[in-house]
PDB file of C-alpha atoms in Angstrom:
ATOM      1  CA  MET X 693      -5.628 114.576 -54.950  1.00 89.00           C
ATOM      2  CA  GLU X 694      -2.523 116.878 -54.792  1.00 95.00           C
ATOM      3  CA  LYS X 695      -0.562 117.561 -58.043  1.00 96.00           C
ATOM      4  CA  ALA X 696       2.469 115.725 -56.581  1.00 96.00           C
ATOM      5  CA  GLU X 697       0.399 112.695 -55.975  1.00 97.00           C
ATOM      6  CA  ILE X 698      -1.198 112.953 -59.352  1.00 97.00           C
ATOM      7  CA  ARG X 699       2.499 113.000 -60.892  1.00 97.00           C
ATOM      8  CA  THR X 700       3.778 110.202 -58.905  1.00 98.00           C
ATOM      9  CA  LEU X 701       0.867 107.922 -60.103  1.00 98.00           C
ATOM     10  CA  ILE X 702       1.380 109.209 -63.581  1.00 98.00           C
ATOM     11  CA  ARG X 703       5.041 108.462 -63.637  1.00 98.00           C
ATOM     12  CA  ALA X 704       4.096 104.883 -62.277  1.00 98.00           C
ATOM     13  CA  ALA X 705       1.856 104.362 -65.112  1.00 98.00           C
ATOM     14  CA  PHE X 706       4.666 105.337 -67.510  1.00 97.00           C
ATOM     15  CA  GLU X 707       6.767 102.872 -65.961  1.00 98.00           C
ATOM     16  CA  GLY X 708       4.067 100.248 -66.639  1.00 98.00           C
ATOM     17  CA  GLN X 709       3.680 101.091 -70.057  1.00 98.00           C
ATOM     18  CA  GLY X 710       7.312 100.340 -70.538  1.00 97.00           C
ATOM     19  CA  PHE X 711       6.493  96.620 -70.168  1.00 98.00           C
ATOM     20  CA  ALA X 712       3.679  96.509 -72.704  1.00 98.00           C
ATOM     21  CA  TYR X 713       3.525  93.562 -75.099  1.00 98.00           C
ATOM     22  CA  ALA X 714       1.679  95.125 -78.132  1.00 97.00           C
ATOM     23  CA  PRO X 715       3.179  93.644 -81.322  1.00 97.00           C
ATOM     24  CA  TYR X 716      -0.216  93.852 -83.243  1.00 96.00           C
ATOM     25  CA  SER X 717      -1.376  97.365 -82.380  1.00 96.00           C
ATOM     26  CA  ARG X 718       1.894  98.843 -81.352  1.00 97.00           C
ATOM     27  CA  PHE X 719      -0.225 100.809 -78.901  1.00 97.00           C
ATOM     28  CA  HIS X 720       1.404 100.471 -75.477  1.00 97.00           C
ATOM     29  CA  VAL X 721      -0.808 101.365 -72.419  1.00 98.00           C
ATOM     30  CA  GLY X 722       0.344 101.619 -68.890  1.00 98.00           C
ATOM     31  CA  ALA X 723      -1.790 101.988 -65.632  1.00 98.00           C
ATOM     32  CA  ALA X 724      -0.978 102.540 -62.039  1.00 98.00           C
ATOM     33  CA  LEU X 725      -3.589 101.564 -59.409  1.00 98.00           C
ATOM     34  CA  ARG X 726      -3.462 103.021 -56.100  1.00 98.00           C
ATOM     35  CA  ALA X 727      -4.788 101.059 -53.087  1.00 98.00           C
ATOM     36  CA  LYS X 728      -6.611 102.850 -50.217  1.00 97.00           C
ATOM     37  CA  ASP X 729      -3.582 101.634 -48.163  1.00 97.00           C
ATOM     38  CA  GLY X 730      -1.198 103.566 -50.517  1.00 97.00           C
ATOM     39  CA  ARG X 731       0.263 100.593 -52.443  1.00 98.00           C
ATOM     40  CA  VAL X 732       0.623 101.141 -56.089  1.00 98.00           C
ATOM     41  CA  PHE X 733       0.116  98.388 -58.571  1.00 98.00           C
ATOM     42  CA  LYS X 734       1.454  98.760 -62.149  1.00 98.00           C
ATOM     43  CA  GLY X 735       0.091  97.234 -65.263  1.00 98.00           C
ATOM     44  CA  CYS X 736       0.536  97.008 -69.010  1.00 98.00           C
ATOM     45  CA  ASN X 737      -1.571  95.851 -71.929  1.00 98.00           C
ATOM     46  CA  ILE X 738      -0.721  92.306 -73.150  1.00 98.00           C
ATOM     47  CA  GLU X 739      -1.718  91.437 -76.634  1.00 97.00           C
ATOM     48  CA  ASN X 740      -2.294  88.226 -78.063  1.00 96.00           C
ATOM     49  CA  ALA X 741      -2.619  86.699 -81.716  1.00 95.00           C
ATOM     50  CA  GLY X 742      -6.094  85.628 -80.755  1.00 92.00           C
ATOM     51  CA  TYR X 743      -7.201  89.086 -79.877  1.00 87.00           C
ATOM     52  CA  THR X 744      -9.919  88.140 -77.391  1.00 89.00           C
ATOM     53  CA  ALA X 745      -7.137  86.771 -75.036  1.00 92.00           C
ATOM     54  CA  THR X 746      -5.713  90.292 -74.934  1.00 94.00           C
ATOM     55  CA  ASN X 747      -5.727  92.087 -71.495  1.00 96.00           C
ATOM     56  CA  CYS X 748      -5.712  95.774 -70.756  1.00 97.00           C
ATOM     57  CA  ALA X 749      -3.237  97.685 -68.598  1.00 98.00           C
ATOM     58  CA  GLU X 750      -5.949  98.753 -66.170  1.00 98.00           C
ATOM     59  CA  ARG X 751      -7.177  95.175 -65.525  1.00 98.00           C
ATOM     60  CA  THR X 752      -3.463  93.778 -65.384  1.00 98.00           C
ATOM     61  CA  ALA X 753      -3.009  96.224 -62.604  1.00 98.00           C
ATOM     62  CA  LEU X 754      -6.469  95.365 -60.897  1.00 98.00           C
ATOM     63  CA  PHE X 755      -5.971  91.635 -61.266  1.00 98.00           C
ATOM     64  CA  LYS X 756      -2.445  91.694 -59.757  1.00 98.00           C
ATOM     65  CA  ALA X 757      -3.748  93.731 -56.698  1.00 98.00           C
ATOM     66  CA  VAL X 758      -6.728  91.502 -56.047  1.00 98.00           C
ATOM     67  CA  SER X 759      -4.676  88.287 -56.427  1.00 98.00           C
ATOM     68  CA  GLU X 760      -2.479  89.805 -53.507  1.00 97.00           C
ATOM     69  CA  GLY X 761      -5.582  90.328 -51.320  1.00 97.00           C
ATOM     70  CA  VAL X 762      -6.099  94.039 -51.965  1.00 98.00           C
ATOM     71  CA  ARG X 763      -9.676  94.975 -52.678  1.00 97.00           C
ATOM     72  CA  GLU X 764      -9.972  98.706 -52.134  1.00 97.00           C
ATOM     73  CA  PHE X 765      -8.689 101.350 -54.462  1.00 98.00           C
ATOM     74  CA  ASP X 766      -8.902 105.262 -54.587  1.00 97.00           C
ATOM     75  CA  ALA X 767      -7.260 106.247 -57.819  1.00 98.00           C
ATOM     76  CA  ILE X 768      -5.738 104.971 -61.078  1.00 98.00           C
ATOM     77  CA  ALA X 769      -3.640 106.749 -63.761  1.00 98.00           C
ATOM     78  CA  ILE X 770      -3.559 105.676 -67.395  1.00 98.00           C
ATOM     79  CA  VAL X 771      -1.241 106.546 -70.222  1.00 98.00           C
ATOM     80  CA  GLY X 772      -1.132 105.188 -73.716  1.00 97.00           C
ATOM     81  CA  SER X 773       0.709 105.884 -77.034  1.00 96.00           C
ATOM     82  CA  LYS X 774       1.960 104.183 -80.157  1.00 95.00           C
ATOM     83  CA  ALA X 775       5.340 102.566 -79.764  1.00 94.00           C
ATOM     84  CA  GLY X 776       8.026 105.211 -79.634  1.00 92.00           C
ATOM     85  CA  GLU X 777       5.644 108.214 -80.003  1.00 93.00           C
ATOM     86  CA  LYS X 778       4.048 110.636 -77.839  1.00 89.00           C
ATOM     87  CA  ASN X 779       0.431 110.601 -77.697  1.00 87.00           C
ATOM     88  CA  THR X 780      -1.693 113.602 -78.512  1.00 89.00           C
ATOM     89  CA  LEU X 781      -4.853 112.179 -77.029  1.00 90.00           C
ATOM     90  CA  VAL X 782      -5.671 110.919 -73.499  1.00 94.00           C
ATOM     91  CA  THR X 783      -6.232 107.189 -73.199  1.00 95.00           C
ATOM     92  CA  GLY X 784      -9.408 106.377 -71.163  1.00 96.00           C
ATOM     93  CA  PRO X 785     -10.233 102.855 -69.802  1.00 97.00           C
ATOM     94  CA  CYS X 786     -12.461 100.754 -72.096  1.00 96.00           C
ATOM     95  CA  GLY X 787     -15.870  99.579 -71.152  1.00 95.00           C
ATOM     96  CA  VAL X 788     -14.663  96.249 -69.680  1.00 96.00           C
ATOM     97  CA  CYS X 789     -12.086  97.984 -67.644  1.00 97.00           C
ATOM     98  CA  ARG X 790     -14.549 100.546 -66.484  1.00 97.00           C
ATOM     99  CA  GLN X 791     -16.895  97.688 -65.216  1.00 96.00           C
ATOM    100  CA  ALA X 792     -13.845  95.837 -63.563  1.00 97.00           C
ATOM    101  CA  LEU X 793     -12.775  98.876 -61.723  1.00 97.00           C
ATOM    102  CA  TYR X 794     -16.279  99.721 -60.566  1.00 97.00           C
ATOM    103  CA  GLU X 795     -16.390  96.304 -58.712  1.00 96.00           C
ATOM    104  CA  PHE X 796     -13.639  97.590 -56.316  1.00 96.00           C
ATOM    105  CA  GLY X 797     -13.345 101.346 -56.630  1.00 96.00           C
ATOM    106  CA  GLY X 798     -17.026 102.280 -57.186  1.00 96.00           C
ATOM    107  CA  PRO X 799     -18.162 105.585 -58.674  1.00 96.00           C
ATOM    108  CA  GLY X 800     -15.801 107.601 -56.556  1.00 97.00           C
ATOM    109  CA  LEU X 801     -12.512 105.967 -57.934  1.00 98.00           C
ATOM    110  CA  THR X 802     -10.373 108.859 -59.124  1.00 98.00           C
ATOM    111  CA  VAL X 803      -9.263 108.293 -62.818  1.00 98.00           C
ATOM    112  CA  ILE X 804      -6.308 110.129 -64.242  1.00 98.00           C
ATOM    113  CA  MET X 805      -5.923 110.025 -67.932  1.00 98.00           C
ATOM    114  CA  ALA X 806      -2.590 111.548 -68.924  1.00 97.00           C
ATOM    115  CA  LYS X 807      -0.567 112.468 -71.983  1.00 96.00           C
ATOM    116  CA  SER X 808       2.340 113.584 -69.509  1.00 96.00           C
ATOM    117  CA  GLU X 809       2.991 114.419 -65.833  1.00 95.00           C
ATOM    118  CA  GLU X 810       1.928 117.951 -66.788  1.00 96.00           C
ATOM    119  CA  ASP X 811      -0.968 117.396 -69.276  1.00 97.00           C
ATOM    120  CA  TYR X 812      -3.800 115.165 -67.779  1.00 97.00           C
ATOM    121  CA  ILE X 813      -7.616 114.928 -66.954  1.00 98.00           C
ATOM    122  CA  VAL X 814      -8.844 114.034 -63.741  1.00 98.00           C
ATOM    123  CA  THR X 815     -12.314 112.684 -63.214  1.00 98.00           C
ATOM    124  CA  THR X 816     -14.141 109.859 -61.447  1.00 98.00           C
ATOM    125  CA  LEU X 817     -15.261 106.497 -62.631  1.00 98.00           C
ATOM    126  CA  GLY X 818     -18.827 107.404 -61.894  1.00 97.00           C
ATOM    127  CA  LYS X 819     -18.678 110.266 -64.733  1.00 98.00           C
ATOM    128  CA  LEU X 820     -17.030 107.644 -67.037  1.00 98.00           C
ATOM    129  CA  LEU X 821     -19.482 104.981 -66.110  1.00 97.00           C
ATOM    130  CA  PRO X 822     -22.757 106.445 -64.989  1.00 96.00           C
ATOM    131  CA  TYR X 823     -25.342 104.138 -63.590  1.00 94.00           C
ATOM    132  CA  GLY X 824     -22.759 101.384 -63.130  1.00 93.00           C
ATOM    133  CA  PHE X 825     -23.434  97.881 -62.079  1.00 93.00           C
ATOM    134  CA  GLY X 826     -21.781  96.886 -58.855  1.00 91.00           C
ATOM    135  CA  PRO X 827     -22.088  94.780 -55.798  1.00 90.00           C
ATOM    136  CA  ALA X 828     -24.969  96.864 -54.392  1.00 90.00           C
ATOM    137  CA  ASN X 829     -27.251  95.975 -57.295  1.00 92.00           C
ATOM    138  CA  LEU X 830     -26.980  92.334 -56.237  1.00 93.00           C
ATOM    139  CA  GLU X 831     -27.856  92.874 -52.640  1.00 90.00           C
TER     140      GLU X 831
END
């Protein structure tokens, strides 16, 4: 991916982060998932007093896209920080999100974990979830 594309996706993730509902942890996460056709789906984390009903930003973006018929993705950007603060660490996808993303992006999905548009790590889902379980395992 080119730097301009990465920055655009990170910017969209920050936009998604602005909608986070995180009254308990105060940790706001945003994600921007890019479909292979170029469309970008933004997501935020949505907490719940019954913690198991909480949903991560990455899955929010993924489920929005899938619910609109999109099934192929090539990149996702993720940002996170305490409310009103700048994060000093990158925010990576949790294990559940890695598995959900693997279903539709596979090991080659580009994952951008960013502190800012200038400070980020680019890797692949395969490196974050080696030996992932996907549709091919059930053939």
